[in-house]
Coordinates of C-alpha atoms in Angstrom, one line a residue:
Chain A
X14 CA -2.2 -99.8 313.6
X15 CA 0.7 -98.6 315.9
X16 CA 2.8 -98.5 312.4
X17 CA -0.2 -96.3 311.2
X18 CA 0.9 -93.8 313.7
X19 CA 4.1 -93.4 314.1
X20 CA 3.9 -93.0 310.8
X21 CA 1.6 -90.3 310.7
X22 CA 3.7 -88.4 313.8
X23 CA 7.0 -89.0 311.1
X24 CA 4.8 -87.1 308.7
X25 CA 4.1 -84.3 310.6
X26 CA 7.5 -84.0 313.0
X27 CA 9.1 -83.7 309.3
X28 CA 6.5 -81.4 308.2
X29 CA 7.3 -78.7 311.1
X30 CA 10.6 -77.8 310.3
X31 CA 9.1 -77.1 306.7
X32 CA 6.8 -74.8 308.0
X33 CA 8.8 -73.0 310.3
X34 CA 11.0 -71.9 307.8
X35 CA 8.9 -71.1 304.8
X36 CA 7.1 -68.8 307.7
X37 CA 10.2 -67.5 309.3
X38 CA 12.3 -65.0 307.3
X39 CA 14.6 -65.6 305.0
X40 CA 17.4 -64.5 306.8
X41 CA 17.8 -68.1 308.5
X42 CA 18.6 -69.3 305.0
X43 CA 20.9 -66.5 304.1
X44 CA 22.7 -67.5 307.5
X45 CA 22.8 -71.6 306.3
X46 CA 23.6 -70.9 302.9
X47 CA 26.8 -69.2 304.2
X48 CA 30.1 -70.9 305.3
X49 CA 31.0 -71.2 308.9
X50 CA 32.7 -68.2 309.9
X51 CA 36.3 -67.9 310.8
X52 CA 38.0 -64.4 311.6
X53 CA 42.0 -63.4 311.6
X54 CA 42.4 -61.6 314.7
X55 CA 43.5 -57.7 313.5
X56 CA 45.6 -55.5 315.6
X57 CA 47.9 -57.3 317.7
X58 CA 50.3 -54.7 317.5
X59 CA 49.7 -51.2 316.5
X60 CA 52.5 -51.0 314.8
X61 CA 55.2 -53.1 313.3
X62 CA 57.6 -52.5 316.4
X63 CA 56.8 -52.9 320.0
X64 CA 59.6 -50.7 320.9
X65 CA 62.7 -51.5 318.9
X66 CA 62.1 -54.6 318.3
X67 CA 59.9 -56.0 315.9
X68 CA 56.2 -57.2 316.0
X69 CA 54.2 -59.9 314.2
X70 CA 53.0 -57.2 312.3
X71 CA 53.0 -56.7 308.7
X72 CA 52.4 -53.9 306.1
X73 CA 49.6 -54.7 304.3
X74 CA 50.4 -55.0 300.3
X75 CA 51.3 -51.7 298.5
X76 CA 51.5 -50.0 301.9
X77 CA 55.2 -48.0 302.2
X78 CA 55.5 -47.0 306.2
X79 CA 57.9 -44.5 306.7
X80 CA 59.6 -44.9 310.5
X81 CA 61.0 -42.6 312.2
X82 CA 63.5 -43.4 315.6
X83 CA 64.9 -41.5 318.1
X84 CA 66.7 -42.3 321.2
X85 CA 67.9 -39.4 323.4
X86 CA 71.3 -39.8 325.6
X87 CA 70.9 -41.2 329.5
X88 CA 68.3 -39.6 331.7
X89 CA 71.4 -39.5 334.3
X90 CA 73.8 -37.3 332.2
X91 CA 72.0 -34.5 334.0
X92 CA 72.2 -31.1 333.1
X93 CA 75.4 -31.0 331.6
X94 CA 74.1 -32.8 328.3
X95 CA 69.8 -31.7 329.5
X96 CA 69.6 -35.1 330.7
X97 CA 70.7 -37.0 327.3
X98 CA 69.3 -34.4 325.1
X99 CA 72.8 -33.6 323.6
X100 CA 73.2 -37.4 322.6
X101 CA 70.3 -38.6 320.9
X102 CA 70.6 -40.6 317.9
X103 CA 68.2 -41.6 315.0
X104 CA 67.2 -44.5 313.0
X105 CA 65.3 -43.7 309.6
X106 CA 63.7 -46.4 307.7
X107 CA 61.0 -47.8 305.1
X108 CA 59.4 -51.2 305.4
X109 CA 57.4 -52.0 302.6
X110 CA 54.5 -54.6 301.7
X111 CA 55.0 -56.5 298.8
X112 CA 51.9 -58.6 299.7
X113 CA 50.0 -58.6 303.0
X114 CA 52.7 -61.2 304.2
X115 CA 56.2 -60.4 303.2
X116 CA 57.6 -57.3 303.7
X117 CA 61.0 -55.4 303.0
X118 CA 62.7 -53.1 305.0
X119 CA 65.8 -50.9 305.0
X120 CA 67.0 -48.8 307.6
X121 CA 70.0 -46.7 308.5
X122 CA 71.1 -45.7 312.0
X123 CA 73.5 -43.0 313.8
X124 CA 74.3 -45.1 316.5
X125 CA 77.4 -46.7 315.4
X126 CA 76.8 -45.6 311.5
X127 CA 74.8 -48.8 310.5
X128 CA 73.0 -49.8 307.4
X129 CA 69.9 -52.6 307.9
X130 CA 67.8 -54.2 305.9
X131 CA 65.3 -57.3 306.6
X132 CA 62.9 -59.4 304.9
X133 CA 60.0 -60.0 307.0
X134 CA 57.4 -63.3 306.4
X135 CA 54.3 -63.8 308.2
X136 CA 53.4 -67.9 308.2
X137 CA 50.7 -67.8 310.2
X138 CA 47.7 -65.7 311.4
X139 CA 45.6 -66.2 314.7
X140 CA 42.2 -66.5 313.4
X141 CA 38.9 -67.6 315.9
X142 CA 35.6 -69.2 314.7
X143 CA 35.1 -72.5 312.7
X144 CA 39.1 -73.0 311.9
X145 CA 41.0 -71.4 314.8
X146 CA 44.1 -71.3 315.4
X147 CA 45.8 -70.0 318.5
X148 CA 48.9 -67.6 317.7
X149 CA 50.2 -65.8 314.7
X150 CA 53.8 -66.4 313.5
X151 CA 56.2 -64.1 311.8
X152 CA 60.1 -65.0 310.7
X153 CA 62.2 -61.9 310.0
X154 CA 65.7 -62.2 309.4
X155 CA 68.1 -58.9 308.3
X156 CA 71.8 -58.4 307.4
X157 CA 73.9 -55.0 308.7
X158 CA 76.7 -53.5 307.8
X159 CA 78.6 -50.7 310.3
X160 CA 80.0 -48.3 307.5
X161 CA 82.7 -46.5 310.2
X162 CA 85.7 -48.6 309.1
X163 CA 87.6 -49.1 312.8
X164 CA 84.6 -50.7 315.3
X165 CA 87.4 -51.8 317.7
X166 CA 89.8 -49.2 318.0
X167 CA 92.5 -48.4 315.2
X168 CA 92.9 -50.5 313.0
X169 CA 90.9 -50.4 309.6
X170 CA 88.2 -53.4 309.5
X171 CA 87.1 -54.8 306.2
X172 CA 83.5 -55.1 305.1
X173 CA 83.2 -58.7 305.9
X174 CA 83.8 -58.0 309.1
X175 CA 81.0 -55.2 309.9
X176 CA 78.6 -57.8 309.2
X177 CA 75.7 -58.7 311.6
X178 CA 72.9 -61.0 310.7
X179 CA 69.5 -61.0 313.0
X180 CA 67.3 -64.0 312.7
X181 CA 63.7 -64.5 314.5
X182 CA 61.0 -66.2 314.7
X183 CA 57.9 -64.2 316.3
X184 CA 55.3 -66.3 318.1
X185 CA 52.0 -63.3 319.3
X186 CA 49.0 -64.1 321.0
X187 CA 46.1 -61.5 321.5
X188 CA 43.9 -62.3 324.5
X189 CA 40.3 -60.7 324.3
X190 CA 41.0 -57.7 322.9
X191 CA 43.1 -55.7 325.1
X192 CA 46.5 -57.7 325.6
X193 CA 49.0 -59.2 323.4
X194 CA 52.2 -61.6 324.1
X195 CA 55.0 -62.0 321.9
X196 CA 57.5 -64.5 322.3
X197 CA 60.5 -64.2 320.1
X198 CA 63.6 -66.5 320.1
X199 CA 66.3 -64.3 318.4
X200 CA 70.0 -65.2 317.1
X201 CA 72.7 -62.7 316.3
X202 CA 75.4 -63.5 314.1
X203 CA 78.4 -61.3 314.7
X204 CA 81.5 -62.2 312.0
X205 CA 83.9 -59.6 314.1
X206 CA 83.8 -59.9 318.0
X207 CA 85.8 -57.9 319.7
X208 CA 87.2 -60.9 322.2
X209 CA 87.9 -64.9 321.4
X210 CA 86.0 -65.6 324.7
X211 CA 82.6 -63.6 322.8
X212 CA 80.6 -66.2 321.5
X213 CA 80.1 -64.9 316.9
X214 CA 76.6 -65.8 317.3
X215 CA 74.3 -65.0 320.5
X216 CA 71.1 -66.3 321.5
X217 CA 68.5 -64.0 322.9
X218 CA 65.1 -64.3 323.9
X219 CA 62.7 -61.7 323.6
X220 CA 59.8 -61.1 325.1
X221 CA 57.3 -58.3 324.5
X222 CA 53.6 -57.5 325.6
X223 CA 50.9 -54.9 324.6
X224 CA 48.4 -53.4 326.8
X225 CA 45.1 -51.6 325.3
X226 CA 44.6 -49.0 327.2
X227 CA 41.6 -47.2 325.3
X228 CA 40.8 -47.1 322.0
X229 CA 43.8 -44.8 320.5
X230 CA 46.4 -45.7 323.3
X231 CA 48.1 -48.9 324.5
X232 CA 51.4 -49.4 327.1
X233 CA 53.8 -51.5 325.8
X234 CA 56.7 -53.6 327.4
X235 CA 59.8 -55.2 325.8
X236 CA 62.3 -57.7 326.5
X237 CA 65.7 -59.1 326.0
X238 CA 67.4 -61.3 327.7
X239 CA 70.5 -62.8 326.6
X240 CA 70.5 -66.9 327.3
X241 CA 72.5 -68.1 329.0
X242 CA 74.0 -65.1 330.2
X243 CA 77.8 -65.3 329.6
X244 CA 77.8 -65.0 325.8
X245 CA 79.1 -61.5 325.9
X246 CA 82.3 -61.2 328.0
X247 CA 83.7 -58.2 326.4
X248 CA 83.2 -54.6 327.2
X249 CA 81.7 -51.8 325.1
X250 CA 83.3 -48.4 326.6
X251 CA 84.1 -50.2 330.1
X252 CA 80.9 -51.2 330.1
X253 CA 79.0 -54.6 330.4
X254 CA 76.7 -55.9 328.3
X255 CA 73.2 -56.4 329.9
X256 CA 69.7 -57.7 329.1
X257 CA 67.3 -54.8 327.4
X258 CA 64.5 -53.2 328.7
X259 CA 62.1 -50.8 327.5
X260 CA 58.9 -49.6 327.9
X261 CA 56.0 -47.2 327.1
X262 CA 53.0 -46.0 325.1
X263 CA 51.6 -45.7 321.8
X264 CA 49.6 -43.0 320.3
X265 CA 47.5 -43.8 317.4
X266 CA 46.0 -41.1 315.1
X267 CA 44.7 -41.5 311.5
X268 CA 48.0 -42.3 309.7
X269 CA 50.4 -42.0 312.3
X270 CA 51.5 -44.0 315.5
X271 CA 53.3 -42.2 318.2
X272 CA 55.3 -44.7 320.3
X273 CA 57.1 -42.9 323.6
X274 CA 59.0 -44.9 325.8
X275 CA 62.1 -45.4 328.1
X276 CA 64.7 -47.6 327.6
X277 CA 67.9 -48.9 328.6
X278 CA 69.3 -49.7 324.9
X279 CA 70.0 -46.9 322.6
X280 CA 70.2 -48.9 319.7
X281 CA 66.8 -49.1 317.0
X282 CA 67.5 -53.0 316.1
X283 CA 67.4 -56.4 317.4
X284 CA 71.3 -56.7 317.2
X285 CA 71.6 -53.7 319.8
X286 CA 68.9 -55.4 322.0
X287 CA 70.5 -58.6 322.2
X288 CA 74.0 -58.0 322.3
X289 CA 75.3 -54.1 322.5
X290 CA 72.9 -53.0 325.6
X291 CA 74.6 -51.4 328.1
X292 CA 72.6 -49.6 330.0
X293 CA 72.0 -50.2 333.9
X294 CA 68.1 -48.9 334.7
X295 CA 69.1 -49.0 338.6
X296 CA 71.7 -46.9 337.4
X297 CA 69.7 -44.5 335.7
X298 CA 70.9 -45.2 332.5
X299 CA 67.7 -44.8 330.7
X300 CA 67.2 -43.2 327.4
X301 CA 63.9 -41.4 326.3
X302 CA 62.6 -41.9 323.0
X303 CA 59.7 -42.3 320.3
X304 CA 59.0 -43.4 317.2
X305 CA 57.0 -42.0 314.8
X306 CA 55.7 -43.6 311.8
X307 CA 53.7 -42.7 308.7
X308 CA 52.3 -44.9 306.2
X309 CA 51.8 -44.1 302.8
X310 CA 49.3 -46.1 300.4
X311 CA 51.3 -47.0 296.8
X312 CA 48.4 -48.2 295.2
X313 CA 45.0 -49.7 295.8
X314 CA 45.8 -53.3 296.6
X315 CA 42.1 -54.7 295.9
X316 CA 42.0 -52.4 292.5
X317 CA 45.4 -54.6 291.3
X318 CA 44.0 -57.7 292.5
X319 CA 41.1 -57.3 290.7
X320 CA 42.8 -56.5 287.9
X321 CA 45.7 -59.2 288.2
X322 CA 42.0 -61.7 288.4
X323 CA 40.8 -59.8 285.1
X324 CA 43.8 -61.0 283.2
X325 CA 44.1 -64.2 284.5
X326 CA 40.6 -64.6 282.9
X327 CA 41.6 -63.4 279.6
X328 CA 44.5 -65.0 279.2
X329 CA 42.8 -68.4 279.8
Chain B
X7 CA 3.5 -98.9 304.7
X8 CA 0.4 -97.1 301.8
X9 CA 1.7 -93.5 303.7
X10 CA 5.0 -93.1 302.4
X11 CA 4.0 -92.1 299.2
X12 CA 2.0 -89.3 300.5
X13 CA 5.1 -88.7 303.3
X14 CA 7.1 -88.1 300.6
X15 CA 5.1 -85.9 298.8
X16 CA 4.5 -84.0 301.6
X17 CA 8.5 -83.8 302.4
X18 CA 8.6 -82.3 298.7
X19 CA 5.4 -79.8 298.6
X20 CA 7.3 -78.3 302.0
X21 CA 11.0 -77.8 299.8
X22 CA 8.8 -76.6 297.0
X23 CA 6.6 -74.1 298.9
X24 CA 9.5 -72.6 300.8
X25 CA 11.9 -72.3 298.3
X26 CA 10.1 -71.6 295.0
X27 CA 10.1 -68.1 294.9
X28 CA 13.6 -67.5 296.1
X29 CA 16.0 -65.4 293.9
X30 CA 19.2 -65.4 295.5
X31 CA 23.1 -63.9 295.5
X32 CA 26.1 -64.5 297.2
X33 CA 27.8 -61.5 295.6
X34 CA 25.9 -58.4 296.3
X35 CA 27.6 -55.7 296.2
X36 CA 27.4 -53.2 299.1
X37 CA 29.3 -49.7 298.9
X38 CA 29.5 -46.8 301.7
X39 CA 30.5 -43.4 301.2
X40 CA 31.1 -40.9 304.0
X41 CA 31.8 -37.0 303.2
X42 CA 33.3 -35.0 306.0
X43 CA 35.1 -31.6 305.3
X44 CA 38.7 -33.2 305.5
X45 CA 38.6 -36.7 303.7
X46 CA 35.9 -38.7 301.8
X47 CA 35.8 -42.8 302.8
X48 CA 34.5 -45.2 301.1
X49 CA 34.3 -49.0 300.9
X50 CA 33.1 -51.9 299.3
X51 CA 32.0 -55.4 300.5
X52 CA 31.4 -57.5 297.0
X53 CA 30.7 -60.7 299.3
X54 CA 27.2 -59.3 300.5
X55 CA 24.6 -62.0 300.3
X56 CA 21.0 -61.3 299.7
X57 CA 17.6 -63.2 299.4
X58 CA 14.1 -61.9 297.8
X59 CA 10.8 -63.9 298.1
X60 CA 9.5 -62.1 295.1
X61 CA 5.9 -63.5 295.9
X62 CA 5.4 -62.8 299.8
X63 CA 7.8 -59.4 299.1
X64 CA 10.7 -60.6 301.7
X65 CA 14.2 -59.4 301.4
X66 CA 17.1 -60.3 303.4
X67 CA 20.6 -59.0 303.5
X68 CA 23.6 -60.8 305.6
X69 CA 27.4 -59.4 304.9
X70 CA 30.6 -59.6 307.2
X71 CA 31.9 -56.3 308.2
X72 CA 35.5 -57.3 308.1
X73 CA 34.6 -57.5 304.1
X74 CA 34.4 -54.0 303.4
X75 CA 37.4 -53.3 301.0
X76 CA 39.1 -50.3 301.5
X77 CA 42.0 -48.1 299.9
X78 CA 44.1 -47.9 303.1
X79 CA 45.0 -50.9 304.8
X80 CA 45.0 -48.8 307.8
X81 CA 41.5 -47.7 307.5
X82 CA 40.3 -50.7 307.4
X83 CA 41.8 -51.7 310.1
X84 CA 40.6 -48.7 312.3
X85 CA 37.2 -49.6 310.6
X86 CA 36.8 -52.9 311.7
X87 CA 39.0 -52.6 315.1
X88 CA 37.7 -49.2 316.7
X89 CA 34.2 -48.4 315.4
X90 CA 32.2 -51.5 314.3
X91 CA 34.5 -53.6 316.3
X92 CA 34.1 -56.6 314.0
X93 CA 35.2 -59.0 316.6
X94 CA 32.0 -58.3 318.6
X95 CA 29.6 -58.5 316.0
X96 CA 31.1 -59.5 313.1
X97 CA 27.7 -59.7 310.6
X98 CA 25.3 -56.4 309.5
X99 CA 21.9 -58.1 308.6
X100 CA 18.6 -56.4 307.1
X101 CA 15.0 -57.7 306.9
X102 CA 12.2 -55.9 305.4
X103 CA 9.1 -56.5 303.4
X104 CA 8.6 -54.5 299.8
X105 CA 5.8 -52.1 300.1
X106 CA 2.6 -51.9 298.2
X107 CA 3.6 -55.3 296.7
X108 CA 0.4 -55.0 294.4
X109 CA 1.6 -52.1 292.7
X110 CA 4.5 -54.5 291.8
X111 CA 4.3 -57.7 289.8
X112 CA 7.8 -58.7 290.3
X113 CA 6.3 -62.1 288.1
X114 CA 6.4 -60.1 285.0
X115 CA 9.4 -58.5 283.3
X116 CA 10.0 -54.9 283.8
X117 CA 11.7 -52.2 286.0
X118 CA 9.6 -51.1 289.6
X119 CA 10.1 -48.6 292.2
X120 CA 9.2 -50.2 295.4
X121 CA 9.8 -49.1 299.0
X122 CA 11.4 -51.3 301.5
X123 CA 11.2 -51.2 305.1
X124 CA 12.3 -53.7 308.1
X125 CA 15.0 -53.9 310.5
X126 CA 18.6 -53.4 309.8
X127 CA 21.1 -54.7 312.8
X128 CA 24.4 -53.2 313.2
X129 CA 26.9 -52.9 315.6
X130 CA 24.8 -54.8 317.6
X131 CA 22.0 -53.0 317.5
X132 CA 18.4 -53.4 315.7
X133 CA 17.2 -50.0 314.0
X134 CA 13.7 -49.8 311.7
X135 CA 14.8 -48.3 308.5
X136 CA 12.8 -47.3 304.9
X137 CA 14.3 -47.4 301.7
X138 CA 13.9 -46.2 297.9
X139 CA 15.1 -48.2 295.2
X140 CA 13.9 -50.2 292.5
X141 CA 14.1 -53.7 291.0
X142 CA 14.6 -55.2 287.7
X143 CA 13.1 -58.2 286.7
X144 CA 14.5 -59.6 283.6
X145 CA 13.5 -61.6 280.5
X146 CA 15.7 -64.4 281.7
X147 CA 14.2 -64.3 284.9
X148 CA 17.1 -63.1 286.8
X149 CA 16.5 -60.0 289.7
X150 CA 18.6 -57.0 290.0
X151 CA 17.9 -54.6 293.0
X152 CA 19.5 -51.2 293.6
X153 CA 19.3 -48.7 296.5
X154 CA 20.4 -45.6 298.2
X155 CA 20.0 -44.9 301.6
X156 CA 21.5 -42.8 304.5
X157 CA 22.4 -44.7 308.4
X158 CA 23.1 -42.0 310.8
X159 CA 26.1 -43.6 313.3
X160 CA 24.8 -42.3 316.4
X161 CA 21.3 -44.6 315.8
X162 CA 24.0 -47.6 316.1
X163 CA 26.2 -46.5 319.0
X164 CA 29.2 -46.3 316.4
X165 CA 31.4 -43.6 318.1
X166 CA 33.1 -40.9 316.6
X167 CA 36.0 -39.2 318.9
X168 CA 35.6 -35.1 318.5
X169 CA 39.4 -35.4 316.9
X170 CA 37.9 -37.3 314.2
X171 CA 34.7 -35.4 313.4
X172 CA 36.2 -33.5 310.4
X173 CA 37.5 -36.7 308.9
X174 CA 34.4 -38.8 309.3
X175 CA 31.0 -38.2 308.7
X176 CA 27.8 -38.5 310.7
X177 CA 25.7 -40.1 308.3
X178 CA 26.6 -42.8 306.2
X179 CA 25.2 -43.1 302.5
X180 CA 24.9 -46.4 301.4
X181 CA 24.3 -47.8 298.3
X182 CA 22.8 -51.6 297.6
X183 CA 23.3 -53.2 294.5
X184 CA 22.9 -56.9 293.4
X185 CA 22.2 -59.2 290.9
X186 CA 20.1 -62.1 291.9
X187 CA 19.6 -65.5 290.7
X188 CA 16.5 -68.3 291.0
X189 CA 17.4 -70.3 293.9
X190 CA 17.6 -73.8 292.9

């Protein structure tokens, strides 16, 4: 009898759910017939520098940015030069996405009459939701030549010897939705230094951080610090070489992003950050600057894709 | 122990009766279109999934926003960062019942025009909305339903800034199309 029951109560507890649902809408299916969802977190940086230095971000595929730097003289040079308007030097350059992870980039700078160019790999992406992961990671390593031929006073240098190499790894957190952390161990390989006492390759650590601030405008911070600090005993014009500093906003509209900051390193690259800052901000050696950038869309990236799909089908 | 036959049946009738009428696609396609003086948008989500009960006249939509496919990476970014902020509500979902579901035998083959109306949720927010379109039964018995309608951003607390309002239109047309399937 008591088996009777509980058999009848199985019955109908199985019954309900049945019930429910074929009484409820059909959007509860929809929802179980679906995957659990994970997101990549977007944005992390507005653009692919925070000021300088680079981001975590990348160009998406067929995406050419087009970046523009400038970085006035020292805000102390008063108004002999306008407070470093007479010294300002530029840094144009493309970085370009040949898929949504790798990029290329080639730059060329006034300061000091350098040629850059990096490959850029993002090998991870911070996504939230049924497979999270905490942090996205981006290695970007670049070679530079200095094309003035005498670095170190007269005498004629050969090309092997203007050669820098820059390697990082970029490790970005975004919290919420209004701040990001970057932590990015950087190396510096130098094949000319000016003094046997200067280590050839330098290890810096940078460390950057992006504010939102509203919708369109964010404050962003960067840092490098040279580690340990004695790597660097040479001068650069009688003066040391320090840990770089900058800091300041970005301006987002449509296709452009303004970035204004101040800064105590003139240079636009990771090998003026980490090892030819010499700057003193207590001194008032700051230098204001901004980078503009454009982007331009090559082609449709989902129209190839598609179409890349479509052959893969024939072919088979 | 002489109930588990019936138990079982039962079980079975319940599967039967709630999913026997269910035509079904993970691969709707949903495309919107915005015309402002400056620029025309558009974008595609071709992961939309969609659900008719062709006898009780239910249909139910369900897409991720972060979907939407568009030309410039940068849009879409803007798109799903600063105006449906997809990391907030990350799904658009509509309900609705066909109307005048006896003008429409959706059991035999043949084209209809049918009117739909239920709740579409966006952005967080829950708006009643109608809708033309029509549906295509087939011989094969497979469902295709197509449909044009217009979402007004305002209604779903999507925010333009003034800069933008040359760029980006006010109301949104949107077209549904998909191709459905019997559920098994």
């Amino acid at each position: 009898m008591r088996l009777h029951h509980a058999l009848h109560i199985l019955v109908f507890a199985l019954a309900i759910p049945q019930i429910v649902k074929s009484q409820s809408d059909l959007l509860d299916m929809l929802t179980q017939e679906e995957e659990p969802l994970t997101q990549y977190t977007i944005a992390t940086f507005k653009g692919t520098r925070i000021v300088s230095g680079h981001t975590v971000e990348t160009q998406a595929e067929g995406v050419l940015q087009f970046l523009i730097g400038h970085r006035f003289g020292r805000l102390n040079a008063g108004w002999r030069d306008l407070f470093g308007l007479d010294n300002a030097t530029v840094r144009l350059g493309f970085d370009y996405g040949v898929t949504d992870n790798l990029n290329l980039g080639f730059g060329r700078s006034s300061y000091t009459k350098v040629y850059d160019g990096h490959i850029k790999y993002r090998l991870l992406r911070q996504r939230y939701g049924a497979k999270p992961f905490p942090f996205t990671v981006t290695a970007m390593a670049s070679a530079m030549i200095r094309s003035d031929l005498r670095p170190f006073g007269n005498i004629d240098v050969p090309i092997r010897s203007r050669m820098y190499y820059t390697y990082q790894i970029m490790l970005a957190r975004k919290f919420g939705d209004w701040l990001s952390i970057q932590v990015t161990p950087t190396i510096v390989h130098r094949n000319l230094v000016q003094l046997a006492s200067d280590k050839n390759s330098i290890f810096s650590l940078g460390l950057g951080s992006s504010v939102k601030l509203t919708k369109a405008m964010r404050f962003n911070a960067e840092y490098y610090m040279i580690l340990p600090s004695n790597q660097i005993l040479s001068e650069i014009q009688g003066e040391k070489v320090r840990n770089a500093f900058s800091f300041g906003i970005d301006l987002e509209t449509g296709g452009h992003v303004f970035q204004l900051h101040f800064t105590n390193a003139q240079g636009m690259h990771e090998k003026f950050l980490a090892s030819e800052t010499t700057g003193r901000w207590l001194n008032g050696d700051i230098h204001f600057g901004f980078n503009v950038s454009r982007v331009f869309t090559i082609y449709d990236r989902y129209a190839k894709r598609e179409k890349r799909e479509a052959r893969k089908k024939t072919t088979l | 122990m002489k109930n588990i036959p019936l138990l079982l049946l039962c079980f079975a009738l319940n599967v039967y009766l709630s999913y026997g009428q269910i035509y079904y696609t993970s691969n709707g396609e949903i495309t919107f279109y915005s015309h402002a003086p400056i620029e025309d948008i558009e974008a595609t989500n071709k992961q939309v999934s969609c659900a008719i009960d062709i006898k009780e006249g239910k249909i139910a939509f369900s897409m991720l926003m972060n979907a939407f496919q568009f030309e410039k990476a940068l849009m879409q970014e803007h798109f799903n960062e600063r105006y449906v902020e997809s990391h907030k509500f990350p799904k658009a979902t509509f309900e609705g019942l066909i109307k005048d579901l006896e003008d429409v035998s959706l059991s035999k083959a043949g084209s209809y025009n049918i009117e739909v109306e239920g709740k579409l949720t966006l952005h967080g927010i829950t708006k009643t909305v109608k809708s033309r379109g029509t549906i295509k039964v087939g011989i094969d018995k497979n469902v295709s339903a197509k449909s044009t309608f217009v979402v007004n951003l305002q209604d779903f607390k999507v925010e333009i800034p003034t800069m933008y309002i040359d760029n980006i239109s006010e109301s949104i047309e949107i077209k549904v199309d998909v191709k459905l399937k019997p559920k098994s």
